[in-house]
Coordinates of N, CA, C and O in Angstrom, one line a residue:
X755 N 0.8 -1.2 0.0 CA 0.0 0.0 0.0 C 0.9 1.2 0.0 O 1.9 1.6 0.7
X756 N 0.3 1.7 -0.8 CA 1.2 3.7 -1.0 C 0.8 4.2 -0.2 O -0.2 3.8 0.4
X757 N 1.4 5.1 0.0 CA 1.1 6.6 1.3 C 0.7 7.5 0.4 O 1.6 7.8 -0.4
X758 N -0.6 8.0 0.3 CA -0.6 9.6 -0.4 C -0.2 10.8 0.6 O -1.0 11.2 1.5
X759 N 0.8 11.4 0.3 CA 0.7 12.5 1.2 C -0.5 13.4 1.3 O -1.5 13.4 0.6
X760 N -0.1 14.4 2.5 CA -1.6 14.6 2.8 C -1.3 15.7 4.1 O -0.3 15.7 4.8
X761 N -2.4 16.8 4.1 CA -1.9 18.0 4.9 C -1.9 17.8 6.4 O -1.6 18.7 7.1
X762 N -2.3 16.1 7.1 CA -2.9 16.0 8.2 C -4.0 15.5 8.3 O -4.1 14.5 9.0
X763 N -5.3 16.2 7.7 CA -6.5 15.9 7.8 C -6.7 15.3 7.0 O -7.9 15.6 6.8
X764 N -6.3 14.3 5.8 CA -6.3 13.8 5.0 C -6.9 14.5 3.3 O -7.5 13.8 2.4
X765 N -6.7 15.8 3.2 CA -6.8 16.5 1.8 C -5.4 16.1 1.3 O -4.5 16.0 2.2
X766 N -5.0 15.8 -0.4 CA -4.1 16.4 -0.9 C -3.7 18.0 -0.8 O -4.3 19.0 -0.7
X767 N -2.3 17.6 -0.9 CA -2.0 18.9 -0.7 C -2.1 20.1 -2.0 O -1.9 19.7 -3.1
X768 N -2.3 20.9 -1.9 CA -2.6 22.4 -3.0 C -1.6 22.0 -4.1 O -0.6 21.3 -4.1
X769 N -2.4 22.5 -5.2 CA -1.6 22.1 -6.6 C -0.6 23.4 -6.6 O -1.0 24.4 -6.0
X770 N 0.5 23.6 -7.2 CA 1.9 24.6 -7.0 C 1.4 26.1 -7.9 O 1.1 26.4 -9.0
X771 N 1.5 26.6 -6.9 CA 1.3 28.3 -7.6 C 2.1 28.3 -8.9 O 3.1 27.7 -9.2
X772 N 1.1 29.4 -9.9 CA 2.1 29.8 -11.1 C 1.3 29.5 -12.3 O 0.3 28.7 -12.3
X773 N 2.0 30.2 -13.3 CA 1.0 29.9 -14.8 C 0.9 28.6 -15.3 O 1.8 27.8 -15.5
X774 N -0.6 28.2 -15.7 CA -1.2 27.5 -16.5 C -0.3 26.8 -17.2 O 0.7 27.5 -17.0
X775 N 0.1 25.8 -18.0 CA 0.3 25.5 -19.4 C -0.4 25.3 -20.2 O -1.5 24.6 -20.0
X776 N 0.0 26.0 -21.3 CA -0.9 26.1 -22.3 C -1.6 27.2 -22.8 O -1.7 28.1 -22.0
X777 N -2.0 27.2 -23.8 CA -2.7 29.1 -24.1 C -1.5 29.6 -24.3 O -1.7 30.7 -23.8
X778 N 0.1 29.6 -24.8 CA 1.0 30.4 -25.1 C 1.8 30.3 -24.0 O 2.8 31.0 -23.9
X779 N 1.6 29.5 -23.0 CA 2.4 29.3 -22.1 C 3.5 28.3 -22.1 O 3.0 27.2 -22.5
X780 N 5.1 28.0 -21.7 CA 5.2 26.6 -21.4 C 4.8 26.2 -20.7 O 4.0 26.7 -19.9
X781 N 5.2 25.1 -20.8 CA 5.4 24.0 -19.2 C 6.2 24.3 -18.7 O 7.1 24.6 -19.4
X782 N 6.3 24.6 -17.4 CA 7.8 25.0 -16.4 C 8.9 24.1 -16.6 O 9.9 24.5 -15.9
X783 N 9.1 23.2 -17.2 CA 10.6 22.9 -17.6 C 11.2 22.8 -18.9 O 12.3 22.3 -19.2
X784 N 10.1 23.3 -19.7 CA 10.3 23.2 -21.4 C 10.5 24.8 -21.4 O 10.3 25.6 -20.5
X785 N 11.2 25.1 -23.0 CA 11.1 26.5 -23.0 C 10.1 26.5 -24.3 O 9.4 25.4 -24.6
X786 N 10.0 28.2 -25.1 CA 8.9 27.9 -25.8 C 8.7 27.6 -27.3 O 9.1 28.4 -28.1
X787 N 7.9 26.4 -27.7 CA 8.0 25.7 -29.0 C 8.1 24.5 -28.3 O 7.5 23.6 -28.9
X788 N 8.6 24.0 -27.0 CA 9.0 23.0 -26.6 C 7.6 21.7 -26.6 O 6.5 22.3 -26.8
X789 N 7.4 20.8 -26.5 CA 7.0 19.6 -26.5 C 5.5 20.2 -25.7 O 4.3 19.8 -26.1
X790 N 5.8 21.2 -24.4 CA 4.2 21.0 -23.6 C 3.6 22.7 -24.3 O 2.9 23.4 -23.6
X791 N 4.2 23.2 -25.5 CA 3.9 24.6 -25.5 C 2.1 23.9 -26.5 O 2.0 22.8 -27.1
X792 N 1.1 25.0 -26.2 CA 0.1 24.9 -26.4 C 0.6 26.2 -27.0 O 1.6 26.7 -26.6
X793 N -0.3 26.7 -28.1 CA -0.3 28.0 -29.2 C -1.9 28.8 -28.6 O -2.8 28.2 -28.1
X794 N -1.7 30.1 -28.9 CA -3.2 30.5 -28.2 C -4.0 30.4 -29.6 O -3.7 30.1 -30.8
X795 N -4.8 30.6 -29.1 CA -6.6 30.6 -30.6 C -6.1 31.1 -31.5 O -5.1 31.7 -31.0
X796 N -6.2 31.4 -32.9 CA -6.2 32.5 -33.8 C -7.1 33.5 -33.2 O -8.1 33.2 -32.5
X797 N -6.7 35.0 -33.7 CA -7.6 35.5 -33.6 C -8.5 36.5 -34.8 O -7.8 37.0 -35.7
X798 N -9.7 36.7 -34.9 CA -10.6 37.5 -36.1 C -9.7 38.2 -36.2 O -8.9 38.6 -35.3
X799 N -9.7 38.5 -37.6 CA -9.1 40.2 -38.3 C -10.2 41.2 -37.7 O -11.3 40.8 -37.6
X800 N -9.7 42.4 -37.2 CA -10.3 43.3 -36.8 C -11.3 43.1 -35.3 O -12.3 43.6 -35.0
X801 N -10.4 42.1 -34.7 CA -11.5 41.1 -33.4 C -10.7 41.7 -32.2 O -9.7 42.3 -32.3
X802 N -11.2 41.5 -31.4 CA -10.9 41.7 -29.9 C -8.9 41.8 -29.9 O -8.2 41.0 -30.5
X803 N -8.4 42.6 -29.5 CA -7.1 42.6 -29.4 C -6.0 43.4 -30.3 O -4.8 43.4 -30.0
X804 N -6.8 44.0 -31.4 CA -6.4 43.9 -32.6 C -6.3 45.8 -32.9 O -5.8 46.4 -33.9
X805 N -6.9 46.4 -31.6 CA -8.1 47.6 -32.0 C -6.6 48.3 -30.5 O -5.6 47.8 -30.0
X806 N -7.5 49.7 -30.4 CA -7.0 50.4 -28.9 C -7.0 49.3 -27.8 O -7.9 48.5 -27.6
X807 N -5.7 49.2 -27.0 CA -5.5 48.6 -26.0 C -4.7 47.1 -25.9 O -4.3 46.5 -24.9
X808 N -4.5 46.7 -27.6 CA -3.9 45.8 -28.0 C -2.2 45.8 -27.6 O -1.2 46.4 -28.2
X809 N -2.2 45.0 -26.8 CA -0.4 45.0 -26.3 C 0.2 45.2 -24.9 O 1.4 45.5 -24.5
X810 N -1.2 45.0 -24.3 CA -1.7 45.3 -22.6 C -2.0 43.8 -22.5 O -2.3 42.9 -23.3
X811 N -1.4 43.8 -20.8 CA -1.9 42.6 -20.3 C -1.3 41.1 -21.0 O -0.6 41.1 -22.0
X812 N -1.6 40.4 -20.6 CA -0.8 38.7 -21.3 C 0.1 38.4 -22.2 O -0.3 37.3 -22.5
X813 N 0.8 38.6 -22.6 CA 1.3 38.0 -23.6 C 0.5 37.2 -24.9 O 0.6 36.0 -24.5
X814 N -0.1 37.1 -26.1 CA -0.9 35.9 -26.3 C -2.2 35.4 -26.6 O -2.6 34.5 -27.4
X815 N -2.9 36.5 -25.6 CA -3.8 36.3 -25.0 C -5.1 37.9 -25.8 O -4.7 39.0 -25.7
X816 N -6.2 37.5 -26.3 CA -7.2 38.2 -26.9 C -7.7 39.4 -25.7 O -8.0 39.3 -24.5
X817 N -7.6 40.5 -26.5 CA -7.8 41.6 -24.8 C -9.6 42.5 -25.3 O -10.2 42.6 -26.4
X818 N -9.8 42.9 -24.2 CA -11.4 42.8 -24.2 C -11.5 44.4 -25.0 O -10.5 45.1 -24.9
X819 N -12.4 44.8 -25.7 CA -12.9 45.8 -26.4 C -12.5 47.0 -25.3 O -12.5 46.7 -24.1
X820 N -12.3 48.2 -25.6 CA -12.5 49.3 -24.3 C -13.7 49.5 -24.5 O -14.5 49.3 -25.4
X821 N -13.9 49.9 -23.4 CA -15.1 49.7 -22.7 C -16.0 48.8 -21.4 O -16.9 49.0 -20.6
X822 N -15.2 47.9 -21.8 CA -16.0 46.5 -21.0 C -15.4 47.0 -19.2 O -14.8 47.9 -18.8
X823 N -15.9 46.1 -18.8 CA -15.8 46.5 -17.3 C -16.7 47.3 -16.6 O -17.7 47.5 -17.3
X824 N -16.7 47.8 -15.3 CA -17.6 48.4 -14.5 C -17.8 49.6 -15.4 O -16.9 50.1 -16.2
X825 N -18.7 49.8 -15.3 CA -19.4 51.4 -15.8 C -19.2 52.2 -14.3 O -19.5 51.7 -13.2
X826 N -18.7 53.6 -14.7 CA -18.5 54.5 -13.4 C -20.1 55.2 -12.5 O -21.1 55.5 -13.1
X827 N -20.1 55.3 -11.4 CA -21.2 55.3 -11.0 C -21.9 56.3 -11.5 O -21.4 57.3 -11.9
X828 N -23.0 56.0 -11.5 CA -23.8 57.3 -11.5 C -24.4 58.5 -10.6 O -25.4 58.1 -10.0
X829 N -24.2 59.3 -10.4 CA -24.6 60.3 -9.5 C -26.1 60.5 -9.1 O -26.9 60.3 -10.0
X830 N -26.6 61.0 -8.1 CA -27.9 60.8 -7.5 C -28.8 62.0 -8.3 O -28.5 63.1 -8.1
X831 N -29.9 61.6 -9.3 CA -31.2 62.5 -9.3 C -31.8 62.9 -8.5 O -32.9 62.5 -8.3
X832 N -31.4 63.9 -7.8 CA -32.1 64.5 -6.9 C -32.6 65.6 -7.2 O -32.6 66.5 -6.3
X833 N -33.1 66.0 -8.6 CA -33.6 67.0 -9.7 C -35.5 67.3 -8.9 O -35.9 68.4 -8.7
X834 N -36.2 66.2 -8.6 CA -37.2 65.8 -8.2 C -37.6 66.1 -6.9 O -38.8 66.0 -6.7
X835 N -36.9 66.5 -5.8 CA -37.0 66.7 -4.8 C -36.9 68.1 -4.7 O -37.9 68.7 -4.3
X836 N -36.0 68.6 -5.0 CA -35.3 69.9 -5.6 C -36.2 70.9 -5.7 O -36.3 72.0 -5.2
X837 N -37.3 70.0 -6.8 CA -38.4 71.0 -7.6 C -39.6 70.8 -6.9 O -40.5 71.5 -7.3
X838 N -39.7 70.1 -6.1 CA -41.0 69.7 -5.3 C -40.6 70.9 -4.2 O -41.5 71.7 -4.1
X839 N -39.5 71.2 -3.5 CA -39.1 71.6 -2.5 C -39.6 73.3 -2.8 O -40.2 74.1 -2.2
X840 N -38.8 73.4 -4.2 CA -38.9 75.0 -4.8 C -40.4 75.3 -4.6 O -40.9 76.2 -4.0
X841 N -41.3 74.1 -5.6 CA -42.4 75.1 -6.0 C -43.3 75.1 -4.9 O -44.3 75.9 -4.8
X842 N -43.1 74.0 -3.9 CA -44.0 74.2 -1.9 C -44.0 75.4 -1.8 O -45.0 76.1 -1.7
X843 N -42.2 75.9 -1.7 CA -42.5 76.6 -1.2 C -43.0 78.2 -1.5 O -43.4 79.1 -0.7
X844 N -42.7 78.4 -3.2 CA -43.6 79.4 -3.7 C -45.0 79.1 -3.9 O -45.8 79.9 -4.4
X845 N -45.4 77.9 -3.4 CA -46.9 77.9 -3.3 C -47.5 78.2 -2.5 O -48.7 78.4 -2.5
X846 N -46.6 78.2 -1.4 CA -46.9 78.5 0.0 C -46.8 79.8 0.2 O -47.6 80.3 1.0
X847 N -45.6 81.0 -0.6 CA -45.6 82.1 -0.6 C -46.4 83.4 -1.2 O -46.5 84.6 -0.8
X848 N -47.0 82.3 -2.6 CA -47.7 83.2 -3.3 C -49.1 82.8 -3.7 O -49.6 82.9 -4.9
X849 N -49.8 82.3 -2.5 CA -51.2 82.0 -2.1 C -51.8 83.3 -2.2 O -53.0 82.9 -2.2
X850 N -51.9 84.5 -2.3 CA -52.3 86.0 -2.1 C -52.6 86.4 -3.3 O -53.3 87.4 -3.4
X851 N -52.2 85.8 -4.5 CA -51.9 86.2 -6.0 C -53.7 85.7 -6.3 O -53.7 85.2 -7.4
X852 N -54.8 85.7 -5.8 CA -55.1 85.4 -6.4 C -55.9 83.7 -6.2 O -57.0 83.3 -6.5
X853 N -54.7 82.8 -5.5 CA -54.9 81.8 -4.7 C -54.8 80.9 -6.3 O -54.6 79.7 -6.0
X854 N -54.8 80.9 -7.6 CA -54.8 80.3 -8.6 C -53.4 79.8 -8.5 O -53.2 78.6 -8.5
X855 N -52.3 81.0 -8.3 CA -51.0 80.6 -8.6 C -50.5 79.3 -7.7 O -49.8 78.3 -7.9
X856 N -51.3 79.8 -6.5 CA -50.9 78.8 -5.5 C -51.1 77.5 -5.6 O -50.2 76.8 -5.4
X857 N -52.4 76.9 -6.0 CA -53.3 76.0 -6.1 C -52.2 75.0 -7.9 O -51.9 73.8 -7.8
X858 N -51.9 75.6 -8.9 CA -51.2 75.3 -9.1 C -49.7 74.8 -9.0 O -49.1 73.8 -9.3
X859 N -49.2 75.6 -8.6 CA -47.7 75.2 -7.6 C -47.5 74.2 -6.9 O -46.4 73.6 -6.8
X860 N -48.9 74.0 -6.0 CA -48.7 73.3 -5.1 C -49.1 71.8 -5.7 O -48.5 70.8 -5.2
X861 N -50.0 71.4 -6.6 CA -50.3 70.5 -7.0 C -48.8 69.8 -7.7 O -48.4 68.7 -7.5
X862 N -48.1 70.9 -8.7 CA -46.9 70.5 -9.3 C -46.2 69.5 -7.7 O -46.0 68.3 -7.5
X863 N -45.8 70.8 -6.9 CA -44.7 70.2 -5.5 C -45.2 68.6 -5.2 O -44.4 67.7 -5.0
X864 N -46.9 68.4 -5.1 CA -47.1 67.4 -4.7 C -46.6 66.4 -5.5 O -45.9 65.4 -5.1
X865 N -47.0 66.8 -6.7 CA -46.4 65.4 -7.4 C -45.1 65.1 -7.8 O -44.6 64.0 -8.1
X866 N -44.4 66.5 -7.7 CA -42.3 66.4 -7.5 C -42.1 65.3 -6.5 O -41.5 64.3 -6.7
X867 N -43.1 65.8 -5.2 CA -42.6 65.1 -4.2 C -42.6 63.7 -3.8 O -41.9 63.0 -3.1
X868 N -44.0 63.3 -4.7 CA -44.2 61.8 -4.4 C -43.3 61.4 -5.3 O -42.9 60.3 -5.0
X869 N -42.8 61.8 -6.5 CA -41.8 61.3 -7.9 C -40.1 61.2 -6.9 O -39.4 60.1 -6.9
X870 N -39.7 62.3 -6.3 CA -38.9 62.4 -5.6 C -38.5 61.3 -4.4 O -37.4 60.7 -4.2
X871 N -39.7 61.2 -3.5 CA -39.7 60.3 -2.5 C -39.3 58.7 -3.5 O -38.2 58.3 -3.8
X872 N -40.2 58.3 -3.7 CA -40.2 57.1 -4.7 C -38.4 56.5 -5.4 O -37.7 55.5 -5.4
X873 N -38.3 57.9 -5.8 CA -36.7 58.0 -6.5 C -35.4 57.5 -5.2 O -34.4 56.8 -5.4
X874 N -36.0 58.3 -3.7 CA -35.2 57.9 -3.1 C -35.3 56.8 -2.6 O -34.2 56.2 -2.5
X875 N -36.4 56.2 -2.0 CA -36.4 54.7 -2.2 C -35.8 53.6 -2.8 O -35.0 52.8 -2.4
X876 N -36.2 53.8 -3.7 CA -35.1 53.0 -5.1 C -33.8 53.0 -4.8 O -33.1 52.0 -5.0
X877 N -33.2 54.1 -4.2 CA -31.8 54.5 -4.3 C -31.1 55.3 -5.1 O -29.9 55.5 -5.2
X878 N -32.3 55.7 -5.8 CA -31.8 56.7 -7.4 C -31.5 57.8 -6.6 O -31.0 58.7 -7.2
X879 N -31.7 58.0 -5.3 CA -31.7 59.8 -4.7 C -31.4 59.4 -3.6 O -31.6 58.4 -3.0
X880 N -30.3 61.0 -3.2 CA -30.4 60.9 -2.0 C -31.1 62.0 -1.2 O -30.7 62.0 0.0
X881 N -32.0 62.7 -1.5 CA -32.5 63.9 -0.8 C -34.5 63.5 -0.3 O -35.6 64.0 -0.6
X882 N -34.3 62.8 0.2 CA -35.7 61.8 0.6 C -36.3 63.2 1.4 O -37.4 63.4 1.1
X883 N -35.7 64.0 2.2 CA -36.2 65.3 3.4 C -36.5 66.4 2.5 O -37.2 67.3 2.9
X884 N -36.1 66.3 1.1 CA -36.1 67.6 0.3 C -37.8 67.5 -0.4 O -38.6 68.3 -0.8
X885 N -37.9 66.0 -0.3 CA -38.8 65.6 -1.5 C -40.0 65.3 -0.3 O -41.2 65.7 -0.5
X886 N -39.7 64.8 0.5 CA -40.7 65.3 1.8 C -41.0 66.3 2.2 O -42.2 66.2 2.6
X887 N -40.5 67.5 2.2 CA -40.6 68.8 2.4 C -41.4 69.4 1.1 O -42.6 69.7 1.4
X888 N -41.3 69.6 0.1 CA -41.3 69.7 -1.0 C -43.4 69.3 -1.4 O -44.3 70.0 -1.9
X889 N -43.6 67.5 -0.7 CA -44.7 67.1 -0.8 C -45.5 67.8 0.6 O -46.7 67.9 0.5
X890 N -44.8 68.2 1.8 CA -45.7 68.9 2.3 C -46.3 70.5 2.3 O -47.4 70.9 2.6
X891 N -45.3 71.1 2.0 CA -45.3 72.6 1.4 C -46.5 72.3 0.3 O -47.5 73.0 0.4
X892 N -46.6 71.2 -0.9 CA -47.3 71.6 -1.7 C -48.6 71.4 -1.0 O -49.3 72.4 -1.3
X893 N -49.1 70.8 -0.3 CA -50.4 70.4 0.1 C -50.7 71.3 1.1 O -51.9 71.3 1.4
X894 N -49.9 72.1 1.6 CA -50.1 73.1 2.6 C -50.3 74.5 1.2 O -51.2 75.3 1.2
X895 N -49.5 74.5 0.5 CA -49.8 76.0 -0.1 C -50.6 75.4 -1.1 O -50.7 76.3 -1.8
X896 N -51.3 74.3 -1.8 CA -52.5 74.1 -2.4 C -54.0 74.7 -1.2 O -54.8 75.5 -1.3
X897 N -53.7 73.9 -0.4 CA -55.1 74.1 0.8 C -55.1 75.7 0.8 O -56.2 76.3 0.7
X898 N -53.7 76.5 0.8 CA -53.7 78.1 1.0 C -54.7 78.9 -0.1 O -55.4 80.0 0.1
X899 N -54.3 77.9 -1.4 CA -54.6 78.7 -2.6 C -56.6 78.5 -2.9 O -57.3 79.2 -3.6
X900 N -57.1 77.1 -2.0 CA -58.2 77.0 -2.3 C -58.8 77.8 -1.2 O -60.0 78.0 -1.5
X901 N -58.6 78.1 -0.3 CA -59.1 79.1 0.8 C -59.1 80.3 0.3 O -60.2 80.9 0.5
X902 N -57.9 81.2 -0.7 CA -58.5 82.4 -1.0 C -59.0 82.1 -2.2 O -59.8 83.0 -2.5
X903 N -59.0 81.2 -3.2 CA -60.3 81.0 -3.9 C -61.3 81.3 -3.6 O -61.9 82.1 -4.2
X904 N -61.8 80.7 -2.6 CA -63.4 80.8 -2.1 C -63.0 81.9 -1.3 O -64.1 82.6 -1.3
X905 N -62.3 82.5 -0.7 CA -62.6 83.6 0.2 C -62.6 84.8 -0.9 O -63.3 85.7 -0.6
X906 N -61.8 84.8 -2.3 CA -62.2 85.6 -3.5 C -63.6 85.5 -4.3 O -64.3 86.5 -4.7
X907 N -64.0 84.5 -4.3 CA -65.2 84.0 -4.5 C -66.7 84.4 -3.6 O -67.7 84.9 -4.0
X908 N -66.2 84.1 -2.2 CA -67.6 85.2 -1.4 C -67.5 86.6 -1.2 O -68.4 87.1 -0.5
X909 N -66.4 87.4 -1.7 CA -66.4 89.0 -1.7 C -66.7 89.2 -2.9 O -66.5 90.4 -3.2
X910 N -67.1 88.5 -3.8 CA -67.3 88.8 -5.0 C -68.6 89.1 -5.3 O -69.1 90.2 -5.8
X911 N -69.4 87.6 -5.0 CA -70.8 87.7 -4.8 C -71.1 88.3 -3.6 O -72.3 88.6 -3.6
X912 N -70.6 88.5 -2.7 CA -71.2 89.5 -1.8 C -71.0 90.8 -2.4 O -72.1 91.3 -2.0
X913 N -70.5 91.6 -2.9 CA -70.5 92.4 -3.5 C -71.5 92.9 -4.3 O -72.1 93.9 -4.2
X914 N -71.5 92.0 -5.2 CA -72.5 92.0 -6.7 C -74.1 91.9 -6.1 O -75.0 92.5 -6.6
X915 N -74.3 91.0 -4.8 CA -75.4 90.6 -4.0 C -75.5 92.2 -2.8 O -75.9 92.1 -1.6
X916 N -75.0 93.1 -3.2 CA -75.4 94.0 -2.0 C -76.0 94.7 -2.1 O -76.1 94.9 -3.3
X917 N -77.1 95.7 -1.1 CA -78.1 96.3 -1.5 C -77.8 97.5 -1.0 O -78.7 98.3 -0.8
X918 N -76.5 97.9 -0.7 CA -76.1 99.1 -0.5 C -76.1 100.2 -1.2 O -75.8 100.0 -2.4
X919 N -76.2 101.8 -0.9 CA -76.2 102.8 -1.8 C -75.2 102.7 -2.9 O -74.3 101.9 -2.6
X920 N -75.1 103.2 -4.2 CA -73.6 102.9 -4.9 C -72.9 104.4 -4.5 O -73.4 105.5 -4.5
X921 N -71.2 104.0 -4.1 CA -71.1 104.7 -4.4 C -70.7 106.3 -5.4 O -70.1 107.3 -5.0
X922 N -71.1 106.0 -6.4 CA -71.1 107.3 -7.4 C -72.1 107.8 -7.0 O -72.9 107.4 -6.2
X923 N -72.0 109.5 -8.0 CA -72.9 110.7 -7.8 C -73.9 110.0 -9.0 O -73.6 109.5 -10.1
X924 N -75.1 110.0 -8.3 CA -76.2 109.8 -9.6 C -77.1 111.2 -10.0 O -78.2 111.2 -10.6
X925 N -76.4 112.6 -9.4 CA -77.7 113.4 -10.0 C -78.6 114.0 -8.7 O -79.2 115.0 -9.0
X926 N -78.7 113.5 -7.7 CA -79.7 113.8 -7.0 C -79.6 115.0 -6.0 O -80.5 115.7 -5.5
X927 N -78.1 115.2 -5.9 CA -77.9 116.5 -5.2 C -77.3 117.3 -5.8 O -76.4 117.1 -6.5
X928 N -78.2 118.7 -5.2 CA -77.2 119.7 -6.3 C -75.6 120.0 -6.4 O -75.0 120.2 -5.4
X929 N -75.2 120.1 -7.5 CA -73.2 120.1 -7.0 C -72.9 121.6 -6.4 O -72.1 121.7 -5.5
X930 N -73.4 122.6 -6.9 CA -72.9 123.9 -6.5 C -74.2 124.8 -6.0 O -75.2 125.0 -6.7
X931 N -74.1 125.3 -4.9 CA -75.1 125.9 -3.9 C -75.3 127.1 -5.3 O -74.4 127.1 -6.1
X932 N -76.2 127.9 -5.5 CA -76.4 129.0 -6.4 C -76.0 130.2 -5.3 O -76.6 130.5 -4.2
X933 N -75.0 130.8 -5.8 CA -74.9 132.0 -5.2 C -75.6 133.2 -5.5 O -75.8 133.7 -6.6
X934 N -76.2 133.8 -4.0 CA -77.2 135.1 -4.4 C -76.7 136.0 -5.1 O -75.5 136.2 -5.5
X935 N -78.1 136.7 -5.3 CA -78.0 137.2 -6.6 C -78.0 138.7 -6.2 O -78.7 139.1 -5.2
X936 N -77.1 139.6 -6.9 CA -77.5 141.3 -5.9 C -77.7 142.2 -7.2 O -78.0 143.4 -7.0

């Protein structure tokens, strides 16, 4: 019976660090052409290797298109939060216009901000407080803008509905006293 050596626990032991043979490599005691030399692939005319970057890396060996590899990160859309945040809070500021300007502004912020929130979720954003802020400003300066709606709205018809004197001159009193006569 043979003995296999063995690390203790009975695994073979690790195969010996260092290059492959084959693919353009020797064998570690041949040189190259020698008996264990493997030749690499041909490679396409105009194919991988052949283009920018060709003469990097292996000896032999087909090198990848530029380009390949990680793509560099991309930076956070936080465009959506941003604009939710702006138009809150001119909705919130310019409720007085009228209450139209507001009422639209705020409806836009709302919907920045739920687009915004959403975004940071995902992880596409980082400004989740902006887009929160942004969705509450709109629904506070919408509710502003529909309050002076209707509060434009009952001064109006109270107005038109009043049964008060007008005030213009209609004629009924004289404009200049007649001065006597001598």
């Amino acid at each position: 019976m043979t003995s296999v050596p063995s690390d203790g626990y009975g695994f073979p032991p690790p195969a010996p660090a260092g290059p492959t043979p084959g693919y353009g490599y020797p064998a570690p005691e041949q040189g190259p052409g020698g008996p264990g030399f493997v030749p690499p692939p041909p490679l396409a005319p105009g194919g991988p290797g052949t283009g920018a970057g060709a003469g990097y890396g292996y000896p032999g060996y087909p090198q990848a298109p530029q380009g390949y590899g990680w793509a560099p990160p991309v930076p956070p859309q936080n465009g959506m939060g941003v604009a939710a945040m702006v138009l809150g809070i001119l909705s919130c500021a310019l409720f007085c216009v009228y209450g139209i300007l507001s009422l639209i502004l705020g409806v836009l912020a709302i919907v920045f901000g739920v687009k915004g929130r959403k975004r940071a979720e995902r992880g596409e954003a980082t400004n989740r407080g902006q887009a929160q802020a942004g969705f509450i400003t709109g629904i506070i300066g919408t509710i502003l803008g529909l309050i002076m709606l209707v509060f434009m709205a009952v001064v109006i018809v109270a107005a038109v509905n009043s049964d008060d004197e007008p005030d213009y001159y209609d004629g009924s009193l004289p404009a200049v006293a007649a001065a006597p006569q001598h």
